[in-house]
CSV table of C-alpha atoms in Angstrom, one decimal:
chain,number,residue,atom,x,y,z
A,17,SER,CA,-22.3,-17.9,30.2
A,18,ARG,CA,-19.3,-15.6,30.9
A,19,ILE,CA,-16.9,-18.5,31.1
A,20,LEU,CA,-18.3,-19.9,27.9
A,21,GLY,CA,-18.0,-16.5,26.2
A,22,TRP,CA,-14.4,-16.2,27.4
A,23,PHE,CA,-13.5,-19.6,26.0
A,24,LEU,CA,-15.2,-18.8,22.7
A,25,ALA,CA,-13.3,-15.5,22.4
A,26,ALA,CA,-10.0,-17.3,23.3
A,27,PHE,CA,-10.7,-20.0,20.7
A,28,SER,CA,-11.6,-17.4,18.1
A,29,GLY,CA,-8.3,-15.5,18.8
A,30,VAL,CA,-6.2,-18.7,18.5
A,31,MET,CA,-7.9,-19.7,15.3
A,32,GLY,CA,-7.3,-16.2,13.9
A,33,LEU,CA,-3.6,-16.6,14.7
A,34,VAL,CA,-3.5,-19.9,12.9
A,35,LEU,CA,-5.8,-19.1,10.0
A,36,ILE,CA,-4.4,-15.7,9.0
A,37,PRO,CA,-0.8,-16.9,8.2
A,38,LEU,CA,-2.3,-20.0,6.5
A,39,LEU,CA,-4.6,-18.0,4.3
A,40,THR,CA,-1.9,-15.5,3.6
A,41,PHE,CA,0.4,-18.3,2.4
A,42,TYR,CA,-2.1,-19.7,0.0
A,43,MET,CA,-3.1,-16.3,-1.3
A,44,LEU,CA,0.6,-15.5,-2.0
A,45,MET,CA,1.0,-18.8,-3.7
A,46,ASP,CA,-1.9,-18.3,-6.1
A,47,ILE,CA,-1.9,-14.5,-6.3
A,48,ASP,CA,-1.5,-14.5,-10.1
A,49,VAL,CA,-4.4,-16.9,-10.6
A,50,LEU,CA,-6.5,-14.9,-8.2
A,51,TYR,CA,-5.6,-11.7,-10.1
A,52,GLU,CA,-6.6,-13.1,-13.4
A,53,ARG,CA,-9.8,-14.7,-12.1
A,54,ALA,CA,-10.8,-11.4,-10.5
A,55,PHE,CA,-10.6,-9.7,-13.9
A,56,MET,CA,-12.9,-12.3,-15.4
A,57,LEU,CA,-15.6,-10.8,-13.3
A,58,CYS,CA,-15.1,-7.5,-15.1
A,59,PRO,CA,-17.0,-7.0,-18.4
A,60,PRO,CA,-14.7,-7.8,-21.4
A,61,MET,CA,-14.8,-4.3,-22.9
A,62,TYR,CA,-13.4,-2.8,-19.6
A,63,ARG,CA,-10.8,-5.5,-18.8
A,64,GLU,CA,-7.8,-3.9,-20.5
A,65,SER,CA,-8.5,-0.5,-19.0
A,66,TRP,CA,-9.0,-2.0,-15.5
A,67,LYS,CA,-5.8,-4.0,-15.8
A,68,ARG,CA,-3.9,-0.8,-16.8
A,69,LEU,CA,-5.5,1.1,-14.0
A,70,PHE,CA,-4.7,-1.5,-11.3
A,71,GLY,CA,-1.2,-1.9,-12.7
A,72,GLU,CA,-0.6,1.8,-12.3
A,73,ILE,CA,-2.0,1.7,-8.8
A,74,ASP,CA,0.3,-1.3,-8.0
A,75,GLY,CA,3.3,0.5,-9.3
A,76,MET,CA,2.5,3.7,-7.4
A,77,LEU,CA,2.0,1.8,-4.1
A,78,SER,CA,5.2,-0.2,-4.6
A,79,SER,CA,7.1,3.1,-5.1
A,80,PHE,CA,5.4,4.5,-2.0
A,81,LEU,CA,6.5,1.5,0.0
A,82,ARG,CA,10.1,1.7,-1.3
A,83,GLY,CA,10.1,5.4,-0.4
A,84,GLN,CA,8.7,4.7,3.0
A,85,ILE,CA,11.5,2.1,3.7
A,86,LEU,CA,14.1,4.6,2.6
A,87,SER,CA,12.6,7.3,4.8
A,88,CYS,CA,12.6,4.9,7.8
A,89,LEU,CA,16.3,4.0,7.2
A,90,ILE,CA,17.2,7.7,7.1
A,91,PHE,CA,15.2,8.4,10.3
A,92,ALA,CA,16.9,5.4,12.0
A,93,SER,CA,20.3,6.6,11.0
A,94,LEU,CA,19.7,10.2,12.1
A,95,MET,CA,18.2,9.0,15.4
A,96,THR,CA,21.1,6.6,16.1
A,97,ILE,CA,23.7,9.3,15.4
A,98,GLY,CA,21.8,11.9,17.4
A,99,LEU,CA,21.2,9.7,20.5
A,100,TRP,CA,24.9,8.6,20.4
A,101,ILE,CA,26.0,12.3,20.3
A,102,ALA,CA,23.6,13.0,23.2
A,103,GLY,CA,25.4,10.3,25.2
A,104,LEU,CA,22.5,7.9,25.6
A,105,GLN,CA,23.4,4.3,26.0
A,106,PHE,CA,21.9,1.7,23.6
A,107,SER,CA,21.6,4.3,20.8
A,108,VAL,CA,22.5,1.6,18.3
A,109,LEU,CA,19.4,-0.3,19.4
A,110,LEU,CA,17.0,2.6,19.9
A,111,GLY,CA,17.7,4.3,16.5
A,112,PRO,CA,16.7,1.3,14.4
A,113,LEU,CA,13.7,0.6,16.6
A,114,ALA,CA,12.5,4.2,16.1
A,115,GLY,CA,13.1,3.9,12.4
A,116,PHE,CA,11.0,0.7,12.2
A,117,ALA,CA,8.3,2.4,14.2
A,118,ASN,CA,8.4,5.3,11.8
A,119,LEU,CA,6.8,3.2,9.2
A,120,ILE,CA,3.7,4.6,10.9
A,121,PRO,CA,4.2,8.4,10.7
A,122,TYR,CA,5.1,10.0,14.0
A,123,LEU,CA,5.1,6.7,15.9
A,124,GLY,CA,8.9,6.6,15.6
A,125,GLY,CA,9.1,9.8,17.7
A,126,LEU,CA,6.7,8.5,20.3
A,127,VAL,CA,8.7,5.2,20.6
A,128,THR,CA,11.9,7.1,20.9
A,129,VAL,CA,10.5,9.3,23.7
A,130,VAL,CA,9.3,6.4,25.8
A,131,LEU,CA,12.3,4.1,25.3
A,132,ALA,CA,14.9,7.0,25.6
A,133,THR,CA,13.3,8.1,28.8
A,134,MET,CA,13.5,4.6,30.3
A,135,VAL,CA,17.1,4.2,29.2
A,136,ALA,CA,18.0,7.7,30.5
A,137,ILE,CA,16.5,6.9,33.9
A,138,SER,CA,18.4,3.6,34.1
A,139,GLN,CA,21.6,5.3,32.9
A,140,SER,CA,21.6,8.3,35.2
A,141,GLY,CA,19.1,7.6,38.0
A,142,PHE,CA,17.0,10.4,39.3
A,143,SER,CA,19.6,13.2,39.3
A,144,THR,CA,20.5,16.4,37.6
A,145,ALA,CA,22.4,14.3,35.0
A,146,LEU,CA,19.0,12.8,34.1
A,147,LEU,CA,17.6,16.2,33.4
A,148,VAL,CA,20.5,17.2,31.2
A,149,LEU,CA,20.3,13.9,29.3
A,150,LEU,CA,16.6,14.3,28.8
A,151,ILE,CA,17.1,17.8,27.4
A,152,LYS,CA,19.7,16.5,25.0
A,153,VAL,CA,17.4,13.7,23.9
A,154,ALA,CA,14.5,16.1,23.5
A,155,ILE,CA,16.7,18.4,21.3
A,156,VAL,CA,17.8,15.4,19.2
A,157,LEU,CA,14.2,14.2,18.8
A,158,GLY,CA,13.0,17.6,17.9
A,159,VAL,CA,15.7,18.1,15.2
A,160,VAL,CA,15.3,14.6,13.7
A,161,GLN,CA,11.5,14.8,13.8
A,162,GLY,CA,11.6,18.2,12.1
A,163,ILE,CA,14.0,17.0,9.4
A,164,ASP,CA,11.9,13.9,8.9
A,165,GLY,CA,8.6,15.6,8.8
A,166,LEU,CA,9.6,18.7,6.8
A,167,VAL,CA,12.3,17.4,4.5
A,168,VAL,CA,12.7,13.6,4.3
A,169,GLN,CA,9.1,12.4,4.3
A,170,PRO,CA,7.8,14.9,1.7
A,171,LYS,CA,10.9,14.8,-0.5
A,172,VAL,CA,11.7,11.1,-0.5
A,173,ILE,CA,8.1,9.8,-0.6
A,174,GLY,CA,6.9,12.7,-2.8
A,175,GLU,CA,9.6,11.9,-5.4
A,176,SER,CA,9.0,8.2,-5.2
A,177,VAL,CA,5.3,8.5,-5.9
A,178,GLY,CA,5.4,11.7,-7.9
A,179,LEU,CA,3.4,13.8,-5.4
A,180,HIS,CA,4.4,17.3,-4.5
A,181,PRO,CA,5.6,17.6,-0.8
A,182,LEU,CA,2.8,20.0,-0.1
A,183,VAL,CA,0.2,17.4,-1.2
A,184,ILE,CA,1.8,14.8,1.2
A,185,ILE,CA,1.8,17.2,4.1
A,186,LEU,CA,-1.8,18.2,3.4
A,187,ALA,CA,-2.9,14.6,3.0
A,188,LEU,CA,-1.3,13.7,6.4
A,189,VAL,CA,-2.9,16.7,8.1
A,190,ILE,CA,-6.4,16.1,6.6
A,191,GLY,CA,-6.2,12.4,7.2
A,192,GLY,CA,-5.1,12.8,10.8
A,193,SER,CA,-7.8,15.5,11.6
A,194,LEU,CA,-10.6,13.5,10.0
A,195,PHE,CA,-9.8,9.9,10.9
A,196,GLY,CA,-7.1,10.2,13.6
A,197,PHE,CA,-4.3,7.5,13.7
A,198,LEU,CA,-5.9,5.5,10.9
A,199,GLY,CA,-6.1,8.6,8.7
A,200,ILE,CA,-2.4,9.3,9.2
A,201,LEU,CA,-1.5,5.7,8.3
A,202,LEU,CA,-3.6,5.5,5.2
A,203,SER,CA,-3.7,9.1,3.9
A,204,VAL,CA,-0.6,8.9,1.5
A,205,PRO,CA,-1.5,5.5,-0.1
A,206,ILE,CA,-5.1,6.7,-0.6
A,207,THR,CA,-3.8,9.9,-2.2
A,208,CYS,CA,-1.6,7.8,-4.5
A,209,ILE,CA,-4.7,5.8,-5.5
A,210,PHE,CA,-6.6,9.0,-6.1
A,211,LYS,CA,-3.8,10.4,-8.2
A,212,VAL,CA,-3.9,7.3,-10.5
């Protein structure tokens, strides 16, 4: 029964890998038709107000995504320059990786810590030069993370969605304390929806 359960789980995983892209493709092909049909389920007297409401939510979330991408590009640039100044090899690779990971708030800093530590160990070996390099990387990470968390994220994303920077910081703190990682990930989009 364990072997059968293992094969069923493996089969289910493989089918998920096949079906999810296929379903996504067909949904994207017919998104306009699905959108119109979904509104047919709404009573006629509420259709226009629901269309307006969902249009505003769509615009707000699109602005949020554009702001998030701009924020990640700024984070990647600052991290690349900072790691290069610190003397870490592969800074041109590590910075963009950290920026991409920063799509999920604070994951960019964690990715940078792990990858920069591995690169620093391979670059300097276990010596005093490693300690100096790690201190430089820690300073760069602290400065860039501070700029990102206190200036870039609230300012760029706040302006793109029309939320005050304090509201974004509070949303991240409350979402993180109540729901952990998922709360940090979804707190700003949910706040945008509540705003609309």
